[in-house]
CSV table of N, CA and C in Angstrom, one decimal:
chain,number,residue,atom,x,y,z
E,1,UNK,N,-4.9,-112.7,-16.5
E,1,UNK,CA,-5.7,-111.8,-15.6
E,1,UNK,C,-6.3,-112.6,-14.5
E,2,UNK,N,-6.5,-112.3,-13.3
E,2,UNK,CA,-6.7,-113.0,-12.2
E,2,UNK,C,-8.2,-112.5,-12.4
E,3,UNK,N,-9.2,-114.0,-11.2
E,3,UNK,CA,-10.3,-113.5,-11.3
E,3,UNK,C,-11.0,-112.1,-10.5
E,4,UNK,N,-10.2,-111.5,-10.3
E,4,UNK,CA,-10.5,-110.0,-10.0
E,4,UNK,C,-10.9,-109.6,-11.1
E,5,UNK,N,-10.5,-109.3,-12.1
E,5,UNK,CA,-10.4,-108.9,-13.2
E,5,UNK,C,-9.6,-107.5,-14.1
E,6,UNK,N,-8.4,-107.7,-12.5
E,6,UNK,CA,-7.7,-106.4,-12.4
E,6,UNK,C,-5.8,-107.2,-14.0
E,7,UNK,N,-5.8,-106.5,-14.3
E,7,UNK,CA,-4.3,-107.0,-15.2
E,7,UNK,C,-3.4,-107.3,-14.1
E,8,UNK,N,-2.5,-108.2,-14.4
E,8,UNK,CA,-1.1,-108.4,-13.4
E,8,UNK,C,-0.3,-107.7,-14.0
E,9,UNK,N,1.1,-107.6,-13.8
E,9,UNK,CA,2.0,-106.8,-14.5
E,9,UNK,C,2.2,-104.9,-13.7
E,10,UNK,N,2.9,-104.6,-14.1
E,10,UNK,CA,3.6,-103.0,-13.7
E,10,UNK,C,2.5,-102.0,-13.9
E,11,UNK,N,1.9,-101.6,-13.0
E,11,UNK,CA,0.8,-100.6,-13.2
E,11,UNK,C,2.0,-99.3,-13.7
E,12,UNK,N,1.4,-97.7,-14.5
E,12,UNK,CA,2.0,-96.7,-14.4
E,12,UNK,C,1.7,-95.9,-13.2
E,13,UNK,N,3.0,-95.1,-12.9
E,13,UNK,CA,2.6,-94.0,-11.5
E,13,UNK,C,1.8,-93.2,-12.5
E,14,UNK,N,2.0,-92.7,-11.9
E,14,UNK,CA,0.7,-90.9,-11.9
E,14,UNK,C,1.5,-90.1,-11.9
E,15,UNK,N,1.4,-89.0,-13.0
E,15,UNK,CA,2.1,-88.0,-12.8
E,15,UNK,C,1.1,-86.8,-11.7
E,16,UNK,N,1.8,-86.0,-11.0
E,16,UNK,CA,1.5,-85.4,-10.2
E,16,UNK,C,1.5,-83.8,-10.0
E,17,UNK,N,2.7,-83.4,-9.9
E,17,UNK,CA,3.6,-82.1,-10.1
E,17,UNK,C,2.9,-81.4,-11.6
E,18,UNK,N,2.6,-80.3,-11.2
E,18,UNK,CA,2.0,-79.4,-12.3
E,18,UNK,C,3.4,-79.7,-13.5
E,19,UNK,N,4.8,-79.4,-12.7
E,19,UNK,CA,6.4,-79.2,-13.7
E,19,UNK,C,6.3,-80.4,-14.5
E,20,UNK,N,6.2,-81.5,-13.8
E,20,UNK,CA,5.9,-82.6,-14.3
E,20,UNK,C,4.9,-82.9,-16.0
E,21,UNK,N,3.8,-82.0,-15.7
E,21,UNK,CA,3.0,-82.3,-16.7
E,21,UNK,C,3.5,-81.0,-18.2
E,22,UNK,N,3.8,-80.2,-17.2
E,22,UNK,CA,4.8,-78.8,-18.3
E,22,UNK,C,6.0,-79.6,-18.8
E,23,UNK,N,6.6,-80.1,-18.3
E,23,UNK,CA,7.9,-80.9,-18.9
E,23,UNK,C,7.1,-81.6,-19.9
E,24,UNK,N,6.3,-82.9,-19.9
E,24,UNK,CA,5.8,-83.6,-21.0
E,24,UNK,C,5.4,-82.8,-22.0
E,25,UNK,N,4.9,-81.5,-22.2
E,25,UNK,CA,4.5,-80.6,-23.2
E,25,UNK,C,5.5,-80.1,-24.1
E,26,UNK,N,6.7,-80.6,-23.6
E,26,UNK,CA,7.9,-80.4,-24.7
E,26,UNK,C,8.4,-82.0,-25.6
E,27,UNK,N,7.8,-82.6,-25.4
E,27,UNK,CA,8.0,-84.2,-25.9
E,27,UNK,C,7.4,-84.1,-27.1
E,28,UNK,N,7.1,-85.4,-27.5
E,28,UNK,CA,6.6,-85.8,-28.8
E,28,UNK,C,5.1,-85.8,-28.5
E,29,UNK,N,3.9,-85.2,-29.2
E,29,UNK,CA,2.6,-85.1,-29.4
E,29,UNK,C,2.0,-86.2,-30.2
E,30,UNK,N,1.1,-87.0,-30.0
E,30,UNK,CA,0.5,-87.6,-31.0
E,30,UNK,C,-1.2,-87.4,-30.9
E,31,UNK,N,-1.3,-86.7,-32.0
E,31,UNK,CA,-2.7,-86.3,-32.2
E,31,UNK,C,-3.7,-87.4,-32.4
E,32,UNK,N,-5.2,-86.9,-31.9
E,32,UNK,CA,-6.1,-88.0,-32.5
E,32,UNK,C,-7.2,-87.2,-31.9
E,33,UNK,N,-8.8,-88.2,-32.7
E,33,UNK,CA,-9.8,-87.5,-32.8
E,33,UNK,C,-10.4,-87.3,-31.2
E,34,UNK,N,-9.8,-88.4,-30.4
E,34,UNK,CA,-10.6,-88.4,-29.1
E,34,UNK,C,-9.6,-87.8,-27.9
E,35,UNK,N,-8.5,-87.8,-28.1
E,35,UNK,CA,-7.6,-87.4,-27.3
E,35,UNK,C,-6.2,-87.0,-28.0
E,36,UNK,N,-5.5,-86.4,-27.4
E,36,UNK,CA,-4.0,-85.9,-27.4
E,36,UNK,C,-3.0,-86.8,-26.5
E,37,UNK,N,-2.1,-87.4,-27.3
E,37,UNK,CA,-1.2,-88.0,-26.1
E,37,UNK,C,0.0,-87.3,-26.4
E,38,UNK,N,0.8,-86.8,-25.6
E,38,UNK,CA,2.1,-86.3,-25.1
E,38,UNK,C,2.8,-87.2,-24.4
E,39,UNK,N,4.1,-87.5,-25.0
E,39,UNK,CA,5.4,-88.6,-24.8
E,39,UNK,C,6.5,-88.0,-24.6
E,40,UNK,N,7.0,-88.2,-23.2
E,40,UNK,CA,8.3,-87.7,-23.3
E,40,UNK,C,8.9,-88.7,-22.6
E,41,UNK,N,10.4,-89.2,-23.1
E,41,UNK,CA,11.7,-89.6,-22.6
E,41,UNK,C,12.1,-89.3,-21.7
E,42,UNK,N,12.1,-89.8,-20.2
E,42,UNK,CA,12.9,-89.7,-19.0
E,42,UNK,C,14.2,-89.9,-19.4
E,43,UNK,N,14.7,-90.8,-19.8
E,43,UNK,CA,15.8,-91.7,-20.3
E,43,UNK,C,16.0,-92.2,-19.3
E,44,UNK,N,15.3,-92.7,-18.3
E,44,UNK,CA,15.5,-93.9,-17.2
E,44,UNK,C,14.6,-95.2,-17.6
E,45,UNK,N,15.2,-96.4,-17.0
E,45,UNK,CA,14.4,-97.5,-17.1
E,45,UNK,C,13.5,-97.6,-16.2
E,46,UNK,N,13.0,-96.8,-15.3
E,46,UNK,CA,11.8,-96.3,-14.1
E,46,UNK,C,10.1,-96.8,-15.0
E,47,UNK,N,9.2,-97.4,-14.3
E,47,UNK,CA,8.1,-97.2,-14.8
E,47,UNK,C,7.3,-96.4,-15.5
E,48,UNK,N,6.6,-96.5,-16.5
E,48,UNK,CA,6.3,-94.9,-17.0
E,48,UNK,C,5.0,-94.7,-16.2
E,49,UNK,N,5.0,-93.3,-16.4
E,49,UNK,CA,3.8,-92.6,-15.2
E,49,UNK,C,2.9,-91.9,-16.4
E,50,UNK,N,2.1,-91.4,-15.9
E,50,UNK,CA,0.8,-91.1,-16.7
E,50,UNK,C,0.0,-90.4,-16.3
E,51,UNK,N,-0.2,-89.2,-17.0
E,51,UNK,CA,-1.5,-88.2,-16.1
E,51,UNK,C,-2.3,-88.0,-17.1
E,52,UNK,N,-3.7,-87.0,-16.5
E,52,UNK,CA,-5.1,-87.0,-17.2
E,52,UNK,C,-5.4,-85.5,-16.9
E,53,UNK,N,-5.8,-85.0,-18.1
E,53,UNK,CA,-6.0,-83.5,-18.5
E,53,UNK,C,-7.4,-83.5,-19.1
E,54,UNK,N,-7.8,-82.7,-18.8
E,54,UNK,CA,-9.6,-82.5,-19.6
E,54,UNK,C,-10.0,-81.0,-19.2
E,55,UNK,N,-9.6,-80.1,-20.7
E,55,UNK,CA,-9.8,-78.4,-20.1
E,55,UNK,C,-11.4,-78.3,-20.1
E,56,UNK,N,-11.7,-77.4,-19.6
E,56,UNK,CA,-12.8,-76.6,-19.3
E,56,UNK,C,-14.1,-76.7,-20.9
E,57,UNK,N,-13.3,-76.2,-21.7
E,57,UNK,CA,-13.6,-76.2,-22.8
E,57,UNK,C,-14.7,-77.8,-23.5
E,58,UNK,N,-14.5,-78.7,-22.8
E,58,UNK,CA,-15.0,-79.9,-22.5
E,58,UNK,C,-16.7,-80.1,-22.2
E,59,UNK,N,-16.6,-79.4,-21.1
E,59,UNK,CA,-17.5,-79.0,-20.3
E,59,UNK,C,-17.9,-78.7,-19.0
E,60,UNK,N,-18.4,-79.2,-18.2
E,60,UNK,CA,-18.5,-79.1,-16.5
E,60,UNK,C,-18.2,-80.1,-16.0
E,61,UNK,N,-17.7,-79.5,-14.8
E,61,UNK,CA,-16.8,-80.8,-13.8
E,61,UNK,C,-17.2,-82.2,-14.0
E,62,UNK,N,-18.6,-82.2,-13.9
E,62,UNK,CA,-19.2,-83.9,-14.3
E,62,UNK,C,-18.6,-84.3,-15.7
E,63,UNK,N,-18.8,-84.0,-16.7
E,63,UNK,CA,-18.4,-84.4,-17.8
E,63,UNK,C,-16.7,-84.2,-17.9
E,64,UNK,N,-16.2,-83.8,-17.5
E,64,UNK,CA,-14.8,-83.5,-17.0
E,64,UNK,C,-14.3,-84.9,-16.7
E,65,UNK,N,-15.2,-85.3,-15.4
E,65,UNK,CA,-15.1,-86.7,-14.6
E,65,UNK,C,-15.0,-87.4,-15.0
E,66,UNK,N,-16.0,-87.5,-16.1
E,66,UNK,CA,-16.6,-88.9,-16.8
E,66,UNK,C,-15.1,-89.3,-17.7
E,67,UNK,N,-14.7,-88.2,-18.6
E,67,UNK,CA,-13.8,-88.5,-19.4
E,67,UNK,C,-12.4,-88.9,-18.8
E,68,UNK,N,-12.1,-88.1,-17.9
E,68,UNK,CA,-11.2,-89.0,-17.1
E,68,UNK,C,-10.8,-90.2,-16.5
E,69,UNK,N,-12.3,-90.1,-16.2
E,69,UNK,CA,-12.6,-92.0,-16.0
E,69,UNK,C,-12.5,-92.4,-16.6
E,70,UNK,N,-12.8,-92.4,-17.3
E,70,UNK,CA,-13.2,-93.8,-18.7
E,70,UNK,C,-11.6,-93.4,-19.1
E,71,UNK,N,-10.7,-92.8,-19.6
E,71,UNK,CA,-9.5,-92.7,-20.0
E,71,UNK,C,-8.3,-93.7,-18.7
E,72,UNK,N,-8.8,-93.3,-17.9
E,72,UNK,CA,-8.3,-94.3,-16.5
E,72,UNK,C,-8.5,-95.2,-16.8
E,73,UNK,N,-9.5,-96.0,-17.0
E,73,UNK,CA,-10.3,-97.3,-17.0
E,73,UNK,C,-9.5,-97.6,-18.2
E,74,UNK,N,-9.4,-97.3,-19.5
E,74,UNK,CA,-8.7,-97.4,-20.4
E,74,UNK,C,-7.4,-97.9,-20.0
E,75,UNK,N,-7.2,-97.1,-19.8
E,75,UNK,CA,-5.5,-97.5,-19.3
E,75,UNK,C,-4.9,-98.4,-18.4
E,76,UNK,N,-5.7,-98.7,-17.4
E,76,UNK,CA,-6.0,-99.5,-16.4
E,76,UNK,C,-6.0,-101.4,-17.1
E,77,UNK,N,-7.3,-101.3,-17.3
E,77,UNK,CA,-7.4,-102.5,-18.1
E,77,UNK,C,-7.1,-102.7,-19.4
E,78,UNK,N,-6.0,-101.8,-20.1
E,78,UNK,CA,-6.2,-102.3,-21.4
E,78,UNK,C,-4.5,-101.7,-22.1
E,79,UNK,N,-4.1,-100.6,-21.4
E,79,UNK,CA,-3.3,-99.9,-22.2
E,79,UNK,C,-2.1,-100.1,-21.9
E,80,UNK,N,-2.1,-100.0,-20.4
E,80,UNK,CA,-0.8,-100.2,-19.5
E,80,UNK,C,0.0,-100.8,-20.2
E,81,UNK,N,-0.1,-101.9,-20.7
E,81,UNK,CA,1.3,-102.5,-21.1
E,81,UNK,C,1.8,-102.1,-22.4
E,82,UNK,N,1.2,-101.3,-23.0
E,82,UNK,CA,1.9,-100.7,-24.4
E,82,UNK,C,2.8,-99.1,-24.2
E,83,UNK,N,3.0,-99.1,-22.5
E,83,UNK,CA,3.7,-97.9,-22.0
E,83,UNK,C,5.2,-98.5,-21.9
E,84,UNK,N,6.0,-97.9,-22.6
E,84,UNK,CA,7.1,-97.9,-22.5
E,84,UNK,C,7.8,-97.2,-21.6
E,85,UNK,N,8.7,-98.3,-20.7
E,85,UNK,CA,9.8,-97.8,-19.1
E,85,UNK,C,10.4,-96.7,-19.6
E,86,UNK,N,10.5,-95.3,-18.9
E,86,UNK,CA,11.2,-94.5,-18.6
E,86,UNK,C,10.2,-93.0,-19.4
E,87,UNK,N,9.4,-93.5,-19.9
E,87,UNK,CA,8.3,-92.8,-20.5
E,87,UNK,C,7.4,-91.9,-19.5
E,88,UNK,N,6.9,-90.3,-20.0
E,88,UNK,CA,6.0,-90.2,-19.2
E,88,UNK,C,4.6,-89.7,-20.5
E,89,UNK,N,3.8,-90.2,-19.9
E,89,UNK,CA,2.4,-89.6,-21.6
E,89,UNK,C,1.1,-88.7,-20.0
E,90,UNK,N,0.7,-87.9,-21.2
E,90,UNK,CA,-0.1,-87.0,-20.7
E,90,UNK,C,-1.4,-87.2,-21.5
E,91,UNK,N,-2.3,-87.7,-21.6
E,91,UNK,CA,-3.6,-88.0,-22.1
E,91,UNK,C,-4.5,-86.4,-21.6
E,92,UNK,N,-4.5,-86.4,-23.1
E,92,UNK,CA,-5.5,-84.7,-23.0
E,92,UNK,C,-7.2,-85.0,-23.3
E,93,UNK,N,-8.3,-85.4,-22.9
E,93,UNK,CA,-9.2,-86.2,-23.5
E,93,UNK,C,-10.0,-85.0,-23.8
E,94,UNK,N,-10.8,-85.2,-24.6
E,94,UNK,CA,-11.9,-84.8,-25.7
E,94,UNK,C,-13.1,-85.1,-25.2
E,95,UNK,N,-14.3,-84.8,-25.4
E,95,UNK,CA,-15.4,-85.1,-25.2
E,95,UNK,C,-16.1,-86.4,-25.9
E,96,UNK,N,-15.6,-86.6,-27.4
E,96,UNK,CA,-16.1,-87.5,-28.2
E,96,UNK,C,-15.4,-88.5,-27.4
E,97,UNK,N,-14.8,-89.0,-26.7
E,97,UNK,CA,-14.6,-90.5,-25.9
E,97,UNK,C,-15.4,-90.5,-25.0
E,98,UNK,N,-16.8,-89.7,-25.0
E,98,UNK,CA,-18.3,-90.2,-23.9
E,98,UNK,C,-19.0,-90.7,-24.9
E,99,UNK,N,-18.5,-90.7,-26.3
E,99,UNK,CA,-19.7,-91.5,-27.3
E,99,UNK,C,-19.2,-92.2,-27.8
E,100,UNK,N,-18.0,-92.7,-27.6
E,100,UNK,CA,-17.6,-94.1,-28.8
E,100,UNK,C,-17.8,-95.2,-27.8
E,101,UNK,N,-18.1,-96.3,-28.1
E,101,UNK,CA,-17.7,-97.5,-27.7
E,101,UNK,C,-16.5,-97.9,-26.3
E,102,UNK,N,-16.7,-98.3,-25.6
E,102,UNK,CA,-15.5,-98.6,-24.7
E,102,UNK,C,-14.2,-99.4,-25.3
E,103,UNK,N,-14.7,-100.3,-26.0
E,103,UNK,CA,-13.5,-101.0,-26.7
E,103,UNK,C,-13.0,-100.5,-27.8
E,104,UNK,N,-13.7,-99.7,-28.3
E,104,UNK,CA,-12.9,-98.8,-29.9
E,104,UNK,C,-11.8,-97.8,-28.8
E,105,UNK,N,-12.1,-97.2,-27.6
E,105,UNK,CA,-11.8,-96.1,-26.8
E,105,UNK,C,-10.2,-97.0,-26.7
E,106,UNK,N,-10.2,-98.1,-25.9
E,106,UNK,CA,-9.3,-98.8,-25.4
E,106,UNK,C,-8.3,-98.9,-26.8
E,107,UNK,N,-9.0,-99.6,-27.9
E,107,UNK,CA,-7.7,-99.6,-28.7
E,107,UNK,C,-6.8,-98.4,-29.7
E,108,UNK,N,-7.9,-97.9,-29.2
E,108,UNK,CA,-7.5,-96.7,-29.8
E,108,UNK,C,-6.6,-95.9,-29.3
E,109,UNK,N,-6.5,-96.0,-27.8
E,109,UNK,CA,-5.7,-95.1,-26.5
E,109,UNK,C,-4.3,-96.2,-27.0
E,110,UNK,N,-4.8,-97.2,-26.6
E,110,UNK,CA,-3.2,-98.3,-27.3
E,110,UNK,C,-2.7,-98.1,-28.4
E,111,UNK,N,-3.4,-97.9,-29.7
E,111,UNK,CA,-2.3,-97.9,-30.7
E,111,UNK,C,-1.9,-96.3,-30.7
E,112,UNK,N,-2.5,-95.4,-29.8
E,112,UNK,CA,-1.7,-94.1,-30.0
E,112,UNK,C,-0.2,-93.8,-28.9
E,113,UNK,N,-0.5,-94.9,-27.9
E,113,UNK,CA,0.3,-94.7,-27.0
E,113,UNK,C,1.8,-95.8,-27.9
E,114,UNK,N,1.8,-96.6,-28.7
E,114,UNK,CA,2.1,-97.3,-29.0
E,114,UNK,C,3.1,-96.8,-30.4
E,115,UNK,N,2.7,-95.6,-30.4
E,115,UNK,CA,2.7,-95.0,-31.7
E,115,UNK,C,2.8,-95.1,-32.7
E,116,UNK,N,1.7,-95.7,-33.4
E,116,UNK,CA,1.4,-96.5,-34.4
E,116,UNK,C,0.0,-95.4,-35.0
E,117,UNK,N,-0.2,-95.3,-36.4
E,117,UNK,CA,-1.0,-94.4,-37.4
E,117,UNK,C,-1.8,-95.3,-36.8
């Protein structure tokens, strides 16, 4: 890690396209207390991309934000490299990831992305 303190290595794109994020909804799901990850196979060796979902149900736009952040930041510094090429995951976050710990958050987004119990 350079002293930026940014990771080196293959950042994920972003998913974007609403079809995009409806296509991942037919993949593999892996449930958990703080979030939902959805995995699907491109079947290309392409970077994998990554989008962020947080329904209403959550709460108000602020709290919406927060969770998304911090699931970004997650990913960013910690998760990225447990994303498998040709992959796309859809991170559905929960509210309870504004009260755990940042580092419980991070390993926890990894070993689900990772797909490991």
């Amino acid at each position: 890690m350079p002293a930026t303190g940014k990771p080196v290595g293959a950042h994920p794109k972003r998913l974007l396209k609403r079809a995009d994020f409806l296509a991942v909804r037919g993949g593999e799901k892996r449930r958990g207390r703080l979030f939902l990850v959805e995995v699907l196979d491109r079947g290309d060796g392409l970077s994998p991309r990554v989008g962020y979902t947080v329904t209403k149900k959550v709460g108000n736009a602020v709290v919406r934000n927060r969770v998304r952040r911090r699931l970004r930041e997650a990913v960013r510094t910690h998760a990225a490299d447990d994303m498998a090429p040709g992959n796309d995951y859809v991170i559905v976050g929960r509210e309870d990831v504004l009260a755990i710990p940042f580092g419980q958050l991070k390993a926890e987004l990894s070993r689900r992305l990772r797909g490991t119990r």
